[in-house]
Each structure stands twice: as C-alpha cells, then as structure tokens.
Amino acid sequence: MMGDPKEAGVEASPPRAAARGGLSLLPQAESEEPAQGSALFLGGNEVKSRAVVKYSSAPPRTAFARLEEKTDLKLPPANWLRESAKLGPAGTTILGNSKKSKPFSSFGMAYDFIDSVGNDVDVVSDSENIKKLLKIPYSKSHVSMAVHRIGRTLLLDELDIQELFMRSSQTGDWTWLKEFYQRLIDQKWQRKKKSKEHWYQKAILSKFLYYSINGDGAAQPVPSPAEQQESSSSDQTHDSEGASWPAPFEMPSSVSEDPSASSQGLKNDFVRNILWTFEDIHMLVGSNMPIFGGGRYPAVSLRLRDNNKPINVLTGIDYWLDNLICNVPELVMCFHVNGIVQKYEMIKTEEIPNLENSNFSTKVIKDIAQNILSFLKSNCTKEGHTYWLFKASGSDIVKLYDLTTLCEETEDKYQNPFTMPVAILLYKVACNMMMKKNQNKKHYGTIRTLLLNCVKLLDKSRHPQIIASANYMLSELFQLDEPKKEESSDSPLNENSDESYSEEEEEMPDSDENGSYSTSSDPADDNKAVAIIKSVGELSVPEKYKSIHQIRPSCAFPVCHDTEERCRLVLSYVLEGLKSVDSSIKKESDLPAADPSTPIPLKYEDESTRGSPEGLEKQMALFLDKMGSLQKGNCSGQSGMTPGSWQHKMKLQLILKSSKAYYILSDAAMSLQKYGRALRYIKLALQSHDTYCCLCTNMLSEVLLFLSQYLTLCGDIQLMLAQNANNRAAHLEEFNYQTKEDQEILHSLHRESSCQGFAWATDLSTDLESQLSVSCKCYEAANEILQFSDLKSQNPEHYVQVLKRMGNIRNEIGVFYMNQAAALQAERVVSKSVSAAEQQLWKKSFSCFEKGIHNFESIDDATNAALLLCNTGRLMRVCAQAHCGAEDEFKREFSPEEGLYYSKAVDYYLKALRSLGTRDMHPVVWDSVNWELSTTYFTMATLQQDYAPLSRKAQEQIEKEVSEAMMKSLKHCDVDSATARQPLCQYRAATIHHRLASMYHSCLRNQVGDEHLRKQHRVLADLHYSKAAKLFQLLKDAPCELLRVQLERVAFAEFQMTSQNSNVGKLKTLSGALDIMVRTEHAFQLIRKELVEECDQPKNDEATSAADSSPNLNREEVIKLLSIFESRLSFLLLQSIKLLSSSKRKMSNNTEEDTVLQTNKQIYSQLLRATANRNSTLLERIEVIICLLEQLASGNSGSSGGAVP
C-alpha cells in the first residue's frame, strides 16, 4: 500500500483564499456549481450523495486545454504563478500553491455559515480532513485532528503536531502537549522533513494546471510561495490572540453575518463551501479542488498521474470523494513519464471505485463515515472542550484525548490556543439564535448552554466585553413579562426537569452494546484517553459504533417555578455583566478625586420637611427639571466612561435589565401583599433607572414609559402601606433587608450616580398623610412623564390607568382630610364656633375631590366621577353639621349656613346621578347615591321640623319646605327594589309618612279659620298615617314605631270626635278608633315574641342572654306605650258603652248594637281588672292586651262601624 497520497503528488494543497470582501452567498438556482443532488449507483450498492454549493469565489468555469503529447511539464509555462483575468479575483488560489491550511479553517467556515452550526449540520471541516478520516482503515499514515462540539455540530481541524511543536519552542504554547506527547506516545519525537520528491511533485502539478488554462491572458507577478508562506505563518501567530472580538449583543445589526471574521484572523480560506449530505450525515465542507469544463459533462476534475506508478486504493478513494463533495460527474487523468505528457483518460465518478488496482466498496466507505461520526459524537460530549483524535503512523489504534482536561492540569489553563476561537464561535452561534425572534424560544436551552460554556472558557480579566455581552444575553433569555401559562408543562422550554445533563453523566465512559470501545485498556498510556478504537478494521463493520449517546439537539431550559426565581436568575447574570464592565473601565482608586473647594453634601435632612407635601413639591420640581434635561442629553456618569464605548452601551443595557427585573419582583411582592419588600424592590428599580438617566445621552420613549410604570407601581405600594399601617413593623423589617447580590448591583450603580433622584418616592414614612401625599406625587410624576412626548397617545391604556389612580388617591386624601375635620368637630365644645383648622381641612378635602373628579371626567369614567361627587356631597354635609353645633341647644334654630351646605350637598348628589345617567350603568353606585340624596333631604326636613327657624320664616313657609323636602326624600327612597337596603328604605319611608302625618295633625290642632285648608290637612294626615302604618307592618323589627303611629291615629280620631255633635257620628268615629286599636295586635305579637325569646335564654348564662336579646326592644319605651295604649283603650271602650247605652239607643231594638255593647262591657271590665293588678309582668300585661284585642275583633266583626284601612 502506498503512503500518504500527498507525497505521491496527486493532491493540490489548499491555496490562499480569495479576498473575503467579495463574499457572496449563492442561491441554489444561481450557483455556478451544479447544485442539484445526485444519487450514484456504484457496484450494485446505492450510496446517497447530495452536494449544494453554499459559496464560491471561483470565476466562471473555463474549459481545460488538452496538452499535446511530449509536452515537458518540467518547463514553467509563461503564465506560471501569475494572475490572469480568466482566473478572476481568486488568482492562483484555484490552481493551488504550497500554503498550508490553518488549524482554525473550520471556524472560518462556521463564522460564515453560522445558521448551520449547532443545529442542522453534523460536521464542519476541510474536505482534506474528511478524506483523511474515511481512509483510516486503508492508510498507515498518522492522523491528528482537533475536534470541537458546538450544539450538535462537530468542528474538525488538522492538528499538525510538527508545526505546533516547532511553535512551542518559540512561543511557549503547547509545551504541556509536547511533554505529554513525548512521555506517553512518542519518546523519540523529532521533526520529519518533507522529501525532495514531494516538492518536485508539487511543482510539476502546479505547472501542469497552469498549462491547462486555455490561453495566456495578461499576466501580473504574484508573491512567491516563500513570501506567501511567511505571511501565512505570521497570520497564524496572530490568530490565537486576535485583537478585536464581536461587538456586544444589543441590536440585530451588531451580530449580523458580515465579513468581520477576517479581522479576527479566522478566515474562510476555501474557494467553495459545500453542504454535502453523505447518506444521513450532513457536512459543511471547504474545498479548493480545481474544476474545469470541456468534457462530456459541464464539470470535470483534472488529475496528473505518473504512468510508472499505478493508481492505488488511497488515491481512488481520494478522487472519488473529491468528485462527490464537489458534485463533479467526471474525472480527467493526464498521464506523464518523468514530466513528459503521454495520454489523457476520462472516467465517470461512479466508475472510480472499480478501477484496476483501486477497487474499494462504497458501502464500506459509508460504514466508515457512520462509525467515525458515531464514535466522535458519543465521546466528544463537552461543549467548549478541545478533543484530540490521534492515530500514530503505522498503528491500528485510534485514541481520543480531552486536551482541555489535560491542559487544566497545567499551571495556565488558557494556554490552549483553541480556547478563544471556540469561545467566540459559541458566542456567535448563540447570538445568531437570539436574533431569530420567531423560533428562538425552543432554542433557549441550547443558547443558554452555549453562553455558559463560552463564559466558562474565557478569562474575566482578558475578555470583559464578551463576558459582559454573554451575561446580558443570558439575562435576555428569561422573559420577565411573559404570562404564567407559558411556564406550563407543555412548553418546549421545560422538556426536561434538569438544567442540563450532569457532569457525572458526561464523564462516564461511553460504550455501545457490543463493548466496541472503552476507556479502560491494557497499555499504560491509555489512561489519559477518553475513548479508544482498538483496531481500525472495526470501522468497516456496519453499525459497529452505532451511537447510543446522541448529542442532544437542545439542552433543557431551567424550570423557574415562580417569578422571583426567574428575576433572581436574571439579576445574577446582570451582576456578572456589570462586574465585567466595571473591571474594564477603571479601578475604584482611579475615580476622580474630590475637589477640595467643593463642599461634600451631607444627607442631613429635616424629616418633617422631607415628608411634608411642601418638601415633596420641591423634589418633584427638581425631578421634572431633570427629566426635561434628559431630553436635551445633558448626562454623564461618574466613572468616566466614554459615551458610545462598548462599556457605556453594555452598562446601559444591563442597568435597564436590572431595573425591569426589580420592577417585576416588586409587582410580584405587591400581589403577595408584602408591601415592605415591594417598596424595597421598586426603590432598587428606580435607583437603577436613575443611574440609567445619568448615563443615557438620548432617552428612548420606551424607557420613559418604563419609568412611568415604575412610579405608578411605587404609588400603589405607598397607598397600600398607608392602608395597612397596623402591620408597619413587619413592612419596615422587609424594607430594610437586602441581599448581597442587591448590594453589589447597587455598588455598581453608585459608580455612576448617587441614585438619589427618586429618594422622595421610596422612603418608608410612618405618617399616614405623608404616605398618601407621596403616593399622589408618584402618580403625578408618572402622568407628567407621559406628557413629555407622544407617550400618552402611544400608550392609552397606561395613561388611563395612571389617571384612574390619580383620581383614586385624590379621593383617598380627600376622605382622609374630611375624616380629620369630622374628628375635630366631634372634639369641639358644643357652643364653640367652627375653627380655622376645620375650615382649612375642608378646603384641602374639597380641592382633592375636585381634582379627582377632573381626572375621572377626562377619561370618561362616569362611575368613579359619580363616587367622588358623592363624597363631595358628604363633605358638604360635614360642613353643615359643623355649623349646627355653634348655637345653644335650647335656643337652637336651623341656620342659613346649614341650609346652604345641605343645598350644596344636594347639588353634588344630583350631579353624581346626572354623571351616571341611568341606573343600568352601575346599579350599586346609583342606589348608593340615591340613598345619600334621600338622606340629605330627610336630614334637612327633620332639622327644619325639629328646630324650626321661626325667627326668620313663617310657620306656613317652614311647613311647606319641610313637606317638599320630605317628598323629595321619599322620591329617592326606593322601597320596591329587593336589595340589601330595602328594609332601610321601608323604615325611612314609613318615618317620613309618620312625620308628615304628625305635622298635618299638629297643624289641624293649631289652625283656626280656613275650613278648606283644615279639610286638606285632615285628609293628608289620615293618608300619611295610613301609609306609615302599612310600611311599619312590613318590618319585623319596628313594633314600637308601629304602636306609636297607631296611637297617634287614635288620638287623631279622638280629636275629630270632639268637633262632632251627633251621637251617630261620634259612634262611627269611635268604632273606627277601636278598629285601629284592634290592628295594633300585630305590633304586640312582635313585642311578645321578643320577650318570650328573652325569657327562654339559658338562666345560667346571663351574659349570653344580655348579648342575644334584641337591641331593637326598648323595655322602657314598651312600658310607656303600653300604659298609654291601656288608658286610650279604656277611654274608647267607656265612651262606646256610654253612647250605646243612651236612652234613645235602648228604645230602638238593634240586636247588633246590643251584642257590641255587651262585648265592650266585658272587655272594659277585664281591662280594668288587669290594669288594677300592679304585680303583673310586662309579658303578662301584653298577653292580656292581645287576648282583649282578639275578643274585640270577634265581637265587632258584625258591627256596622266604619273600618279604617
């Protein structure tokens, strides 16, 4: 078997790439290379191969020139090593020169096709490396490759041991590997030099390809191979410590796929990049193979062969794979002897495996490919680690080492030159995934793993920018404002409960069911290897290395069970990012020194001034002035960051993220009613925002909106603290607690700002008025911010919420001042006049209500506006009540001030009803306002009736006003609707009718003269007594009121009887009065029931008895009314007996009247006996009355006396 085919002079080494400035990604249809897939049927075994050219810098394909026989290839052609117009910008790249491939060639490709890495592609590599791997079972040559895993993609690069060890003697890199290699693998290592034959074959191939170009064209000198190799090696030296790295993640444009990779020294050096699918393996391959036109097919590959050396298996596999990868259907071979052209031969690609002396099975090649990929995928499990696949020359054993682990055992873990390119690639792949907004959620687990591995690889002090950016991206993965439903079990984020596969699982020795490879092997030098292929022959066995440890396509995203956990994770990443930024700016000792002439402001403040509304006004003015200056961009931090620098941009992003996280934490604490904690978090959010304001040169409207939301939440928290004053100690303890993480973030903020811009809003005050004022100022500030730009129109929902809250807090403050005024009024001595303090409180309260009403009206919130109008009405009633106590109780009259304030109250209640429009809009509020209006009218009427202003008005005018007010009160008193307030309304209506009846009754007694008016008053009194009685009968808890009304009706009947002359008329009136007495039985039954319940209470529990007895039953009142009732019943019965027993009556034989007379006599007799017995209990007396009333009712049922309704 021949040695390495490179030494046989059959391959062109990868040449210098075209300038990447002209990089173009060709769509499949427009590619100058064949883009369609091809299925080749070779030797009866189907091997599926499909190649799509993703990028090509080759010029349009030219036909090759067939050289004449006897052409001497040892003589240089005229165009040798010169650029030609026909060659295009690629120059000599197509034809190849001796420049070696870089150790990072796969990274250059990965950078250019970042979309494919980590997801769709299994392998990214140079075609030479792919070929070398697939030839392992056939070749005795050594194999040395670096393997890296990014997601599910493996990156393969040649690891030239000779080159690296030469460098290690100059730079000190890789010394640990050199020692390891010499100790365990090859004790007698020495650099092997290329033979003269090798260089002769390279030169003759190069000349042959230049001869094959059809036509000379204008030739320009190009750098010699030696110069190129020199520049190449200097480039390589620069690679490992690239000066500039990707910009921080902030906008999609900053991580776009651009040719910036060239500035990092990691170039895509290939003429073409091809997406090659071989069976089920997807590979991104770089190739520099020259492709010509001119055969039977549109594309052919051109090869030079020495006629004296027959083609072998290695060369055949080489040619076959090159053509498959580049999708070239035909091979043209030119045979020579000692450089003299002999003949040409054309071979189809599918015929190559069957050539004489070069027979091989394509099925076996497929099995080798699948086995090697499975072996690598099963063992190269750790992202960010550099693995070394090594086979010594002439050996059958293939070993895989984890160089990162070996390197970590040395003093400097950053000696591995692959560390930076791997970290950058991890970072770029993560960036690219982040940019795909439509599908990135399902990749969050992968992105997180990529970034964590990237950060793990980098030295914090050397690469602060990438670390800061990676931490910011990690924080961006956690959507702070996502709804809870997205955390459900069917979400793709939570496919696994573990955060990622465990380290223990990663480090376990991998083996398949056949035990094909294992870390434990006999030779002593194997203990450092991750895995071993004991014999290369095993690779030819189908599915021998079938992978049972597939690289996971996506890593599990951590499950955050609650909002706090998610925010805390975000803040941990933000803190790491801030530390990286801060460490890269200046050390704290480098901060600007204090100016000796400038006094240091001490934070001694008068607490009373700070918390007072006046102090708040001043701070609000300063804050709004600051907000105005932000619009002009007059901001700078204290640490001396240059605006526009990466530190400046990154710190802004991180600070903004921290403010959002603290805001979400505050909101969550608020919903848990942990108000002290909520205030602490919103304080941190506002401190973050204050620092952002200090650094920001151009405030975005979105950020202003955040500030408005923060202040709105702060207002909510202060209001809730004011309403939960009883738990103040617990809230204070929560407010003062702080985690180490929060302290460190605050420390970073203090490097830029004093963080005192919003101190006025976040103090935990112990004074209720101060808390309410702060809450109001927060809402006002939030509203002011919305006025700065178009925020109000762009965010109508938030604007409405802010105004609602402003209206609400003004209502709260108004009620607070109103209650204070009422308390002062209650403390005041009765005769004392209204104090100035009370009047001041009225003004403050009224002002708050007025502003609140305006807030609600401006957003068309009629319901809340009505509630505030209702409260303003209540304030007017408080003012009216204050004036009633200013006079002596005995000389008391209803004053004009009282009348004025009650009239104002009525006006506000009517406005509230007009605001609501109809009851349907909000029945509860409507009923409430109606009730308050009814109460106001009733109070006015009652006061005018009880304390009639006779010194100012005539009796008739007062009666008219009372009557009107009572009727208005009745109009707004809804007795029919079945609501919780119905019994109250019925009681109120009954009381109004009773009062009106009493008033007309009184007028009738005192009035002399106008008979028409007297008759009108009689009718009205009778009507209102009747209505009052009916309404009181509906109530179960007003027996005394019902009894009083009925007794007044009896008195009214007695008064009417005095003006009657005929006995018939008097008898009729008496009969009606007795009928009223009978109707009082319902009231006595209610009183009896309550008295019985009192007696039935357990004797041994007097306290319970006292507590459970009905509060409505006033025993003294009952005894008083019972005595009056007994005397009136006795009087009526006596008068009835007298009239029925008169001489005239006796002469007329009226049996009906006789029955009534007898009944009345009996009842009168029993009543006299009962009242004479002074030892009777109240219950016994009532039972007697009930019994007598029942007898009276049955005795008079046939009577002709008129029934009273």
PDB file of C-alpha atoms in Angstrom, residues 83-176:
ATOM      1  CA  GLU A  83      -2.755  36.391 -12.015  1.00  0.00           C
ATOM      2  CA  SER A  84      -4.970  36.152 -15.053  1.00  0.00           C
ATOM      3  CA  ALA A  85      -8.239  37.883 -15.948  1.00  0.00           C
ATOM      4  CA  LYS A  86      -9.669  34.465 -16.682  1.00  0.00           C
ATOM      5  CA  LEU A  87      -8.837  33.309 -13.193  1.00  0.00           C
ATOM      6  CA  GLY A  88     -10.871  36.108 -11.631  1.00  0.00           C
ATOM      7  CA  PRO A  89     -10.184  37.535  -8.175  1.00  0.00           C
ATOM      8  CA  ALA A  90      -9.194  34.131  -6.864  1.00  0.00           C
ATOM      9  CA  GLY A  91      -5.895  34.364  -8.729  1.00  0.00           C
ATOM     10  CA  THR A  92      -3.682  31.384  -8.166  1.00  0.00           C
ATOM     11  CA  THR A  93      -5.950  30.001  -5.461  1.00  0.00           C
ATOM     12  CA  ILE A  94      -7.755  27.770  -7.941  1.00  0.00           C
ATOM     13  CA  LEU A  95      -4.574  26.280  -9.235  1.00  0.00           C
ATOM     14  CA  GLY A  96      -3.109  25.782  -5.833  1.00  0.00           C
ATOM     15  CA  ASN A  97       0.206  26.558  -4.187  1.00  0.00           C
ATOM     16  CA  SER A  98       2.067  25.198  -1.242  1.00  0.00           C
ATOM     17  CA  LYS A  99       0.418  27.269   1.518  1.00  0.00           C
ATOM     18  CA  LYS A 100      -0.808  25.035   4.332  1.00  0.00           C
ATOM     19  CA  SER A 101      -4.299  25.022   5.766  1.00  0.00           C
ATOM     20  CA  LYS A 102      -4.740  26.854   9.060  1.00  0.00           C
ATOM     21  CA  PRO A 103      -5.608  24.954  12.219  1.00  0.00           C
ATOM     22  CA  PHE A 104      -8.789  27.046  12.514  1.00  0.00           C
ATOM     23  CA  SER A 105     -10.148  26.542   8.980  1.00  0.00           C
ATOM     24  CA  SER A 106     -13.451  25.026  10.185  1.00  0.00           C
ATOM     25  CA  PHE A 107     -14.062  28.083  12.420  1.00  0.00           C
ATOM     26  CA  GLY A 108     -13.783  30.397   9.411  1.00  0.00           C
ATOM     27  CA  MET A 109     -16.498  28.379   7.666  1.00  0.00           C
ATOM     28  CA  ALA A 110     -18.614  28.211  10.846  1.00  0.00           C
ATOM     29  CA  TYR A 111     -18.486  32.016  11.176  1.00  0.00           C
ATOM     30  CA  ASP A 112     -19.655  32.453   7.586  1.00  0.00           C
ATOM     31  CA  PHE A 113     -22.481  29.919   7.890  1.00  0.00           C
ATOM     32  CA  ILE A 114     -23.448  30.479  11.498  1.00  0.00           C
ATOM     33  CA  ASP A 115     -27.052  29.436  10.734  1.00  0.00           C
ATOM     34  CA  SER A 116     -25.970  25.862  10.075  1.00  0.00           C
ATOM     35  CA  VAL A 117     -23.773  25.466  13.152  1.00  0.00           C
ATOM     36  CA  GLY A 118     -25.194  23.846  16.260  1.00  0.00           C
ATOM     37  CA  ASN A 119     -28.379  22.778  14.594  1.00  0.00           C
ATOM     38  CA  ASP A 120     -28.570  21.389  11.032  1.00  0.00           C
ATOM     39  CA  VAL A 121     -25.022  20.234  10.314  1.00  0.00           C
ATOM     40  CA  ASP A 122     -23.197  17.243  11.835  1.00  0.00           C
ATOM     41  CA  VAL A 123     -19.664  18.127  10.734  1.00  0.00           C
ATOM     42  CA  VAL A 124     -17.816  21.276   9.591  1.00  0.00           C
ATOM     43  CA  SER A 125     -14.380  20.637   8.119  1.00  0.00           C
ATOM     44  CA  ASP A 126     -11.881  20.886   5.282  1.00  0.00           C
ATOM     45  CA  SER A 127     -12.506  18.220   2.599  1.00  0.00           C
ATOM     46  CA  GLU A 128      -8.911  17.018   3.166  1.00  0.00           C
ATOM     47  CA  ASN A 129      -9.742  16.144   6.791  1.00  0.00           C
ATOM     48  CA  ILE A 130     -12.931  14.304   5.776  1.00  0.00           C
ATOM     49  CA  LYS A 131     -10.971  12.269   3.226  1.00  0.00           C
ATOM     50  CA  LYS A 132      -8.232  11.501   5.736  1.00  0.00           C
ATOM     51  CA  LEU A 133     -10.773  10.194   8.255  1.00  0.00           C
ATOM     52  CA  LEU A 134     -12.558   7.994   5.730  1.00  0.00           C
ATOM     53  CA  LYS A 135      -9.227   6.499   4.620  1.00  0.00           C
ATOM     54  CA  ILE A 136      -8.128   5.500   8.148  1.00  0.00           C
ATOM     55  CA  PRO A 137      -8.681   1.719   7.667  1.00  0.00           C
ATOM     56  CA  TYR A 138      -6.743   1.792   4.371  1.00  0.00           C
ATOM     57  CA  SER A 139      -3.830   4.034   5.369  1.00  0.00           C
ATOM     58  CA  LYS A 140      -0.812   3.624   7.615  1.00  0.00           C
ATOM     59  CA  SER A 141      -0.396   7.424   7.813  1.00  0.00           C
ATOM     60  CA  HIS A 142      -0.744   9.203  11.135  1.00  0.00           C
ATOM     61  CA  VAL A 143      -3.968  11.132  11.847  1.00  0.00           C
ATOM     62  CA  SER A 144      -4.031  14.149  14.150  1.00  0.00           C
ATOM     63  CA  MET A 145      -7.180  16.271  14.399  1.00  0.00           C
ATOM     64  CA  ALA A 146      -8.740  18.737  16.827  1.00  0.00           C
ATOM     65  CA  VAL A 147     -12.467  18.129  17.459  1.00  0.00           C
ATOM     66  CA  HIS A 148     -14.860  20.678  18.969  1.00  0.00           C
ATOM     67  CA  ARG A 149     -18.534  20.376  19.706  1.00  0.00           C
ATOM     68  CA  ILE A 150     -20.951  23.274  19.186  1.00  0.00           C
ATOM     69  CA  GLY A 151     -24.530  22.167  19.834  1.00  0.00           C
ATOM     70  CA  ARG A 152     -24.959  19.026  17.702  1.00  0.00           C
ATOM     71  CA  THR A 153     -22.195  20.071  15.290  1.00  0.00           C
ATOM     72  CA  LEU A 154     -18.608  18.765  15.349  1.00  0.00           C
ATOM     73  CA  LEU A 155     -15.810  21.009  14.028  1.00  0.00           C
ATOM     74  CA  LEU A 156     -12.778  19.076  12.684  1.00  0.00           C
ATOM     75  CA  ASP A 157      -9.382  20.740  12.111  1.00  0.00           C
ATOM     76  CA  GLU A 158      -5.971  19.348  11.300  1.00  0.00           C
ATOM     77  CA  LEU A 159      -3.727  19.461  14.354  1.00  0.00           C
ATOM     78  CA  ASP A 160      -0.238  19.452  12.823  1.00  0.00           C
ATOM     79  CA  ILE A 161       1.876  18.136  15.684  1.00  0.00           C
ATOM     80  CA  GLN A 162       5.149  19.007  13.956  1.00  0.00           C
ATOM     81  CA  GLU A 163       4.016  22.587  13.305  1.00  0.00           C
ATOM     82  CA  LEU A 164       2.723  23.022  16.881  1.00  0.00           C
ATOM     83  CA  PHE A 165       5.856  21.662  18.497  1.00  0.00           C
ATOM     84  CA  MET A 166       8.025  23.928  16.350  1.00  0.00           C
ATOM     85  CA  ARG A 167       5.950  26.856  17.603  1.00  0.00           C
ATOM     86  CA  SER A 168       6.051  25.706  21.196  1.00  0.00           C
ATOM     87  CA  SER A 169       9.834  26.061  21.214  1.00  0.00           C
ATOM     88  CA  GLN A 170       9.390  29.727  20.123  1.00  0.00           C
ATOM     89  CA  THR A 171       6.206  30.892  21.925  1.00  0.00           C
ATOM     90  CA  GLY A 172       5.859  28.557  24.898  1.00  0.00           C
ATOM     91  CA  ASP A 173       2.366  27.443  23.767  1.00  0.00           C
ATOM     92  CA  TRP A 174       1.544  23.753  23.756  1.00  0.00           C
ATOM     93  CA  THR A 175       4.626  22.856  25.858  1.00  0.00           C
ATOM     94  CA  TRP A 176       2.398  20.717  28.071  1.00  0.00           C
TER      95      TRP A 176
END
